[in-house]
Amino acid sequence: MAWVILVISGVLEAVWATALGRSEGFSRPVPSVVFGIGLALSMSGLAYALRSLPVGTGYAVWVGIGAVGTAAWAMAFGGEPVTAPRVALLLGIVGCVIGLKLAH
């Protein structure tokens, strides 16, 4: 169950990071609220998962999921460039996250 919560929390990290960018310095109310709720849920899930997972593994997986999710969303919907090196490097992060899960 800890791994499921950790993955969901990693996805929520991408949600709050994206909302933070769209909040324009917390001047836009809807993205600011999404940021706050996403942050609270993401951190709560991470804290729950770390009760039974090693902190290094859990945190690395959480950050990796959030980073890849945020970058993928920005490339798909935010106008950031999609290049072969960027995609390859993001796939490298995904591979590392999978490797951490398998090594656990």
Short mmCIF file of C-alpha atoms in Angstrom, two decimals:
data_model
loop_
_atom_site.label_atom_id
_atom_site.label_comp_id
_atom_site.label_asym_id
_atom_site.label_seq_id
_atom_site.Cartn_x
_atom_site.Cartn_y
_atom_site.Cartn_z
CA MET A 1 0.00 0.00 0.00
CA ALA A 2 2.89 2.37 0.74
CA TRP A 3 4.08 2.15 -2.87
CA VAL A 4 0.62 3.00 -4.25
CA ILE A 5 0.36 6.01 -1.94
CA LEU A 6 3.88 7.06 -2.91
CA VAL A 7 3.07 6.96 -6.64
CA ILE A 8 -0.12 8.96 -6.11
CA SER A 9 1.83 11.47 -4.02
CA GLY A 10 4.42 11.77 -6.80
CA VAL A 11 1.67 12.53 -9.31
CA LEU A 12 0.29 15.13 -6.91
CA GLU A 13 3.76 16.68 -6.77
CA ALA A 14 3.49 17.29 -10.51
CA VAL A 15 0.04 18.81 -9.93
CA TRP A 16 1.20 21.27 -7.30
CA ALA A 17 4.36 22.18 -9.20
CA THR A 18 2.35 22.92 -12.33
CA ALA A 19 -0.23 24.88 -10.33
CA LEU A 20 2.55 26.88 -8.69
CA GLY A 21 3.81 27.95 -12.10
CA ARG A 22 0.32 28.90 -13.21
CA SER A 23 -0.46 30.82 -10.02
CA GLU A 24 1.76 33.69 -11.20
CA GLY A 25 3.18 34.37 -7.76
CA PHE A 26 -0.08 33.39 -6.02
CA SER A 27 -1.93 36.20 -7.81
CA ARG A 28 -4.39 33.81 -9.49
CA PRO A 29 -6.78 32.21 -6.98
CA VAL A 30 -7.69 28.90 -8.65
CA PRO A 31 -4.14 27.69 -9.36
CA SER A 32 -3.10 28.94 -5.92
CA VAL A 33 -5.79 26.82 -4.25
CA VAL A 34 -4.89 23.80 -6.41
CA PHE A 35 -1.27 24.32 -5.36
CA GLY A 36 -2.13 24.37 -1.65
CA ILE A 37 -4.38 21.32 -1.77
CA GLY A 38 -1.99 19.40 -4.03
CA LEU A 39 0.97 20.23 -1.79
CA ALA A 40 -0.82 19.16 1.39
CA LEU A 41 -2.02 15.88 -0.13
CA SER A 42 1.32 15.13 -1.76
CA MET A 43 3.31 15.74 1.42
CA SER A 44 0.82 13.79 3.53
CA GLY A 45 1.06 10.83 1.18
CA LEU A 46 4.85 11.00 1.18
CA ALA A 47 4.89 11.09 4.98
CA TYR A 48 2.57 8.08 5.12
CA ALA A 49 4.67 6.09 2.64
CA LEU A 50 7.89 6.87 4.52
CA ARG A 51 6.49 5.13 7.59
CA SER A 52 7.32 1.83 5.90
CA LEU A 53 9.75 2.73 3.09
CA PRO A 54 13.34 3.92 3.48
CA VAL A 55 13.49 7.72 3.28
CA GLY A 56 16.13 7.77 0.54
CA THR A 57 14.23 5.41 -1.72
CA GLY A 58 10.84 6.96 -1.04
CA TYR A 59 11.98 10.51 -1.53
CA ALA A 60 13.90 9.71 -4.72
CA VAL A 61 10.89 7.92 -6.23
CA TRP A 62 8.53 10.75 -5.19
CA VAL A 63 10.79 13.43 -6.70
CA GLY A 64 11.38 11.38 -9.85
CA ILE A 65 7.67 10.88 -10.50
CA GLY A 66 6.99 14.55 -9.82
CA ALA A 67 9.82 15.78 -12.00
CA VAL A 68 8.93 13.58 -14.95
CA GLY A 69 5.23 14.35 -14.60
CA THR A 70 5.82 18.09 -14.43
CA ALA A 71 8.19 18.10 -17.40
CA ALA A 72 5.93 15.86 -19.49
CA TRP A 73 2.91 18.06 -18.77
CA ALA A 74 4.89 21.19 -19.66
CA MET A 75 6.01 19.65 -22.94
CA ALA A 76 2.52 18.40 -23.81
CA PHE A 77 0.49 21.43 -22.75
CA GLY A 78 2.82 24.22 -21.66
CA GLY A 79 4.69 24.95 -24.84
CA GLU A 80 8.05 23.62 -23.66
CA PRO A 81 10.08 22.05 -26.45
CA VAL A 82 10.00 18.30 -26.98
CA THR A 83 13.47 17.19 -28.03
CA ALA A 84 15.09 13.79 -28.22
CA PRO A 85 17.63 14.58 -25.48
CA ARG A 86 14.91 15.81 -23.10
CA VAL A 87 12.76 12.73 -23.69
CA ALA A 88 15.76 10.42 -23.32
CA LEU A 89 16.79 12.05 -20.05
CA LEU A 90 13.25 11.86 -18.67
CA LEU A 91 13.12 8.19 -19.64
CA GLY A 92 16.38 7.79 -17.74
CA ILE A 93 14.67 9.14 -14.62
CA VAL A 94 11.77 6.73 -15.15
CA GLY A 95 14.27 3.88 -15.44
CA CYS A 96 15.94 4.93 -12.21
CA VAL A 97 12.59 5.10 -10.39
CA ILE A 98 11.72 1.59 -11.60
CA GLY A 99 15.17 0.41 -10.58
CA LEU A 100 14.71 1.79 -7.07
CA LYS A 101 11.40 -0.03 -6.75
CA LEU A 102 12.90 -3.29 -7.97
CA ALA A 103 15.91 -2.94 -5.68
CA HIS A 104 13.72 -2.44 -2.63
#
